[in-house]
Amino acid sequence: MKWIADCVIVRIFSVPLLLLLGLMFVHAAAYKSMAFRFNGQDYVPIGDWARANGLHCVWLKRGDEMVATNRATRLVFDVNSHYVEINGVQVALSFPVANQKGVALIAQFDLEAVVRPLLFPERYVTPKTIRTICLDPGHGGKDTGNRVGWQFEKVYTLALAGELRDQLKKAGFDVILTRTRDAYVELPDRPALANRRGADLFVSLHFNATEEGRGQVAGPESYCITPVGASSTNARGEGSDHGPVPANRDEDESLLFAYQIQKSLVGNLNADDRGVRRARFAVLRDARMPAILIEGGYMSNPFESKQIYSAAYRRQMAQAIVKGILAYQRLTLPSPPSISLPKNHPAKSGGKSSANQ
Ligand SMILES: [Zn+2]
């Protein structure tokens, strides 16, 4: 009989509920009017946005670092930073977090292109069965990729791809590779193969190197396509063309995919988190499926390079990538068919639990 009691309670509270709805409407109107304009972008107060989405928001360091939390979610915003930490993973924003007279602000653009898809994935993912995965070992043949001492990036991307192919096949996926030997493959041919073969996911594999801070800079980075109208995280030489490319059609799913991969790599390898980043790489631009590029670590870092050159570590890295793929796959599963319940059953009248993850 509990559901009858619930119905009575709903009736008793119906007037206050209407008042609450009215207040929410007024609040929404006020929230809209609180837009700030910087660098040609609309910014909104993080606190207002967080409260409207059921998150509790406080300064961790007044004026510098703000945290928004609920039972399932923790977001950390650093003023002037181009990154937001989402449940422990750094994710690149297109515009920096700002502080206007003590009010922390985020670009509306980033709320829509980054924060919302990661917080409410079920609204952005089309249910789909993932069968075929296209792996793209970076470089090959005359293109060595990064070269550190006598070590060539192209050797280790191929070795990682082989390990990953074996593990993915064991997990039940079909796998295609853009190259299986030390051969040169043009960049546009790589996503073109994935498109032609109807791959459900595209994963380009690379290893990084840097001249500056060789001893300090380490850790994986996961890239997905840059949103239309924004600059890439590494915009060097990209030019000013920020228009749409075919991969923008799947940009929300690619972001969710990159996020799951980065989270798994950092968590399972205990590596430094260099973040989910955005780029219009040639191998990503034309992909017609969720597509990412993994920089698995820095060959220029004396410690990390030893790991990259070790088959045992690459096996662990492949395991972490498989776990990330399975985590992304769980997001794409069709929702279970709803069980038919009697009319007025409490499970029917009860509110949905928080969608935040
Ligand atoms: Zn590379």
XYZ file of C-alpha atoms and ligand atoms in Angstrom:
358
model
C 0.000 0.000 0.000
C 3.027 2.219 0.127
C 2.396 3.657 -3.322
C -1.024 4.947 -2.216
C 0.693 6.794 0.620
C 3.174 8.183 -1.910
C 0.318 9.472 -4.061
C -1.263 11.218 -1.045
C 2.061 12.812 -0.224
C 2.389 14.034 -3.812
C -1.110 15.576 -3.588
C -0.385 17.277 -0.260
C 2.768 18.754 -1.697
C 1.343 19.619 -5.094
C 0.881 23.354 -4.301
C 4.404 23.745 -2.911
C 5.611 21.757 -5.900
C 3.964 24.219 -8.271
C 5.541 27.071 -6.319
C 8.916 25.323 -6.572
C 8.498 24.880 -10.321
C 7.642 28.588 -10.582
C 10.761 29.487 -8.592
C 12.858 27.208 -10.819
C 11.473 29.032 -13.859
C 12.365 32.404 -12.330
C 15.787 31.021 -11.392
C 16.330 29.735 -14.945
C 15.451 33.179 -16.317
C 17.853 34.823 -13.834
C 20.533 32.240 -14.690
C 20.226 33.132 -18.351
C 20.592 36.828 -17.588
C 23.839 36.143 -15.665
C 25.853 35.610 -18.863
C 29.269 37.260 -19.094
C 31.122 37.948 -22.304
C 34.887 37.337 -22.711
C 36.956 36.851 -25.859
C 33.806 36.659 -27.932
C 32.402 33.844 -25.764
C 29.428 33.650 -23.405
C 30.538 32.654 -19.922
C 28.249 31.530 -17.078
C 28.868 31.319 -13.322
C 30.018 27.795 -12.459
C 28.135 27.967 -9.141
C 24.793 28.703 -10.848
C 25.291 25.992 -13.426
C 26.355 23.464 -10.778
C 23.368 24.164 -8.518
C 20.977 23.891 -11.475
C 22.447 20.413 -12.072
C 22.299 19.188 -8.473
C 25.972 19.766 -7.654
C 27.272 21.389 -4.489
C 29.836 24.042 -5.323
C 32.578 25.620 -3.141
C 35.955 27.294 -3.588
C 38.775 24.904 -2.636
C 41.185 27.820 -2.870
C 39.257 31.077 -2.903
C 39.585 32.800 -6.263
C 41.690 29.995 -7.738
C 40.111 26.561 -7.516
C 36.434 25.624 -7.376
C 34.982 22.157 -6.825
C 31.490 20.965 -7.719
C 30.365 17.650 -6.284
C 27.475 15.329 -5.716
C 27.318 11.643 -4.745
C 28.656 10.462 -8.121
C 30.563 13.386 -9.584
C 33.512 15.602 -8.733
C 34.511 18.482 -10.998
C 37.509 20.700 -10.251
C 37.854 24.041 -12.049
C 41.091 26.033 -11.882
C 40.918 29.720 -12.805
C 42.882 30.519 -16.009
C 43.267 26.793 -16.752
C 42.309 25.202 -20.062
C 41.504 21.945 -18.222
C 38.701 20.718 -15.975
C 39.187 17.640 -13.800
C 36.191 15.323 -14.211
C 36.079 12.406 -11.771
C 39.862 12.353 -11.524
C 40.676 12.823 -15.232
C 41.955 16.039 -16.823
C 39.887 17.130 -19.822
C 40.884 20.010 -22.110
C 38.521 22.953 -22.492
C 38.428 25.224 -25.531
C 38.406 28.381 -23.384
C 40.008 28.980 -19.977
C 38.051 29.083 -16.721
C 37.738 32.718 -15.589
C 37.254 34.653 -12.359
C 35.208 37.856 -12.595
C 35.155 39.732 -9.269
C 35.179 36.521 -7.263
C 32.707 34.667 -9.500
C 34.161 31.562 -11.215
C 33.004 31.357 -14.828
C 33.049 28.739 -17.571
C 32.424 29.240 -21.290
C 28.959 28.120 -22.363
C 30.730 26.517 -25.335
C 32.700 24.190 -23.018
C 29.636 23.300 -20.969
C 27.993 22.101 -24.166
C 31.006 20.537 -25.918
C 32.802 18.980 -22.939
C 31.093 18.971 -19.552
C 27.551 17.922 -20.457
C 28.496 14.956 -22.696
C 30.810 13.601 -19.984
C 28.268 14.079 -17.188
C 25.223 12.813 -19.058
C 26.618 10.268 -21.553
C 23.264 8.531 -22.053
C 21.972 11.670 -23.787
C 24.862 11.730 -26.256
C 25.516 8.096 -27.171
C 23.521 6.281 -29.825
C 22.957 2.697 -28.629
C 25.040 0.458 -30.841
C 26.846 -2.881 -30.801
C 30.610 -2.518 -31.185
C 31.980 -5.367 -33.316
C 34.890 -4.120 -35.419
C 37.767 -2.002 -34.166
C 40.315 -0.437 -36.509
C 43.785 -0.057 -34.975
C 46.201 2.373 -36.591
C 49.863 1.862 -35.633
C 51.315 5.353 -36.152
C 53.988 6.059 -38.812
C 55.865 3.235 -40.644
C 58.371 2.775 -43.476
C 60.138 6.040 -44.374
C 58.172 7.816 -41.608
C 59.918 6.789 -38.385
C 57.840 9.006 -36.106
C 59.686 10.201 -33.023
C 63.303 9.122 -32.851
C 65.114 9.036 -29.536
C 68.648 7.704 -29.758
C 68.317 4.579 -31.891
C 64.710 3.989 -30.969
C 61.961 4.671 -33.538
C 58.362 5.373 -32.585
C 57.083 3.344 -35.575
C 58.516 0.124 -34.071
C 56.663 0.488 -30.773
C 53.329 1.616 -32.245
C 53.326 -1.571 -34.366
C 54.312 -3.725 -31.363
C 51.533 -2.205 -29.230
C 48.995 -2.643 -32.037
C 49.897 -6.349 -32.341
C 49.459 -6.894 -28.607
C 46.200 -4.940 -28.584
C 44.876 -6.858 -31.610
C 45.456 -10.189 -29.824
C 43.762 -9.018 -26.632
C 40.785 -7.495 -28.462
C 40.284 -10.694 -30.466
C 40.269 -12.656 -27.197
C 37.617 -10.240 -25.926
C 35.480 -11.123 -28.968
C 36.038 -8.122 -31.266
C 36.928 -8.163 -34.958
C 40.126 -6.171 -35.495
C 41.569 -4.528 -38.589
C 44.950 -2.828 -38.787
C 45.995 0.005 -41.086
C 49.434 -1.644 -41.337
C 50.819 -4.984 -40.166
C 54.467 -4.411 -41.079
C 57.042 -1.632 -41.371
C 55.331 0.065 -44.324
C 54.462 3.660 -45.135
C 50.728 4.384 -45.218
C 49.447 7.837 -46.189
C 47.568 9.556 -43.354
C 44.194 9.929 -45.161
C 44.310 6.222 -46.152
C 44.131 5.196 -42.488
C 40.649 6.502 -41.563
C 39.579 5.722 -45.150
C 40.258 2.018 -44.484
C 38.225 2.161 -41.254
C 35.354 3.854 -43.142
C 35.471 1.345 -46.002
C 35.460 -1.658 -43.687
C 32.638 -0.260 -41.526
C 34.702 -0.180 -38.312
C 32.764 0.840 -35.209
C 35.786 2.445 -33.498
C 39.095 3.876 -34.735
C 42.195 3.957 -32.491
C 45.449 5.508 -33.682
C 48.487 4.541 -31.583
C 51.499 6.792 -31.026
C 54.277 7.571 -28.576
C 55.359 11.088 -27.732
C 58.639 12.968 -27.328
C 59.621 16.449 -26.223
C 62.822 18.465 -26.136
C 61.834 20.572 -23.149
C 61.508 19.024 -19.694
C 62.535 15.558 -20.826
C 62.882 14.356 -17.245
C 59.559 15.779 -16.100
C 57.100 15.315 -18.961
C 55.563 11.820 -18.938
C 52.237 10.079 -19.205
C 49.560 9.235 -21.767
C 47.375 11.693 -23.680
C 44.124 10.785 -25.468
C 43.023 12.950 -28.380
C 39.672 13.351 -30.085
C 38.498 15.776 -32.761
C 38.366 19.497 -31.907
C 34.839 20.964 -31.751
C 33.821 23.245 -34.630
C 34.815 26.833 -33.938
C 37.462 26.007 -31.309
C 41.252 25.841 -31.379
C 42.972 22.511 -30.772
C 44.828 21.783 -27.529
C 48.061 21.748 -29.543
C 47.142 24.274 -32.221
C 50.681 24.572 -33.624
C 50.520 24.899 -37.389
C 46.825 24.111 -37.494
C 45.911 27.360 -39.244
C 42.693 29.243 -38.758
C 40.278 26.791 -40.378
C 38.017 25.801 -37.503
C 35.190 24.642 -39.737
C 33.482 21.260 -39.556
C 35.179 18.047 -40.686
C 33.468 14.645 -41.096
C 34.637 13.515 -37.624
C 32.665 16.329 -35.959
C 29.540 14.283 -36.640
C 30.653 11.848 -33.894
C 32.511 14.358 -31.703
C 30.513 13.767 -28.499
C 30.987 9.993 -28.742
C 34.675 10.416 -29.598
C 35.060 12.585 -26.470
C 33.370 9.927 -24.320
C 35.576 7.263 -25.905
C 38.785 9.276 -25.348
C 37.714 9.942 -21.745
C 37.200 6.227 -20.964
C 40.562 5.362 -22.537
C 42.447 8.101 -20.686
C 40.787 7.165 -17.385
C 41.760 3.517 -17.844
C 45.340 4.270 -18.950
C 46.039 6.610 -16.043
C 44.306 4.386 -13.479
C 45.698 1.032 -14.591
C 49.247 2.141 -15.435
C 49.567 4.506 -12.478
C 50.823 7.069 -15.005
C 50.817 10.883 -15.005
C 47.558 12.219 -16.431
C 48.302 14.450 -19.440
C 44.607 14.659 -20.164
C 41.932 14.211 -22.796
C 42.878 16.664 -25.546
C 41.490 17.948 -28.830
C 43.190 17.970 -32.230
C 42.277 17.980 -35.922
C 44.847 15.280 -36.716
C 44.663 14.054 -40.309
C 44.004 10.502 -39.062
C 41.000 11.703 -37.042
C 39.448 14.286 -39.382
C 37.799 11.932 -41.863
C 36.781 9.097 -39.535
C 33.066 8.329 -39.670
C 32.961 6.551 -36.317
C 34.139 7.447 -32.794
C 37.853 8.005 -33.346
C 40.741 8.726 -30.990
C 44.521 9.018 -31.060
C 46.466 7.712 -28.063
C 49.905 9.072 -27.239
C 50.901 6.202 -24.973
C 53.732 8.017 -23.176
C 56.983 9.927 -23.711
C 59.964 8.236 -25.338
C 61.968 11.319 -24.316
C 61.433 10.579 -20.618
C 64.271 8.355 -19.326
C 61.959 6.347 -17.050
C 58.898 6.104 -19.284
C 60.938 5.221 -22.381
C 62.217 2.056 -20.659
C 58.609 1.082 -20.018
C 57.562 1.773 -23.627
C 60.415 -0.420 -24.898
C 59.323 -3.267 -22.583
C 56.911 -5.915 -23.950
C 55.529 -6.527 -20.441
C 54.585 -2.857 -20.043
C 53.039 -2.694 -23.521
C 50.946 -5.736 -22.562
C 49.687 -3.811 -19.513
C 49.019 -0.788 -21.699
C 47.044 -2.940 -24.145
C 45.057 -4.350 -21.207
C 44.264 -0.821 -20.042
C 43.114 0.144 -23.557
C 40.882 -2.959 -23.739
C 39.351 -2.031 -20.359
C 38.730 1.501 -21.659
C 37.080 0.114 -24.804
C 34.860 -2.153 -22.682
C 33.925 0.810 -20.451
C 32.970 2.819 -23.550
C 31.077 -0.196 -24.915
C 28.989 -0.289 -21.717
C 27.893 3.305 -22.427
C 26.711 2.316 -25.902
C 24.659 -0.706 -24.880
C 20.972 -0.314 -25.604
C 19.164 0.387 -22.314
C 17.541 -2.748 -20.890
C 13.897 -3.167 -21.877
C 11.671 -1.615 -19.230
C 9.858 -4.171 -17.115
C 6.109 -3.788 -17.302
C 4.890 -2.701 -13.864
C 1.343 -2.342 -12.574
C -0.118 1.153 -12.783
C 0.814 3.350 -9.786
C 3.595 0.968 -8.736
C 6.078 2.924 -6.569
C 8.876 2.151 -9.001
C 6.858 3.956 -11.678
C 6.105 7.059 -9.638
C 9.595 7.241 -8.081
C 12.109 9.726 -9.503
C 15.033 8.528 -11.573
C 18.318 8.340 -9.732
C 20.962 10.903 -10.598
C 22.206 10.515 -14.132
C 25.578 11.997 -13.265
C 28.547 9.703 -13.547
Zn 53.442 9.601 -33.684
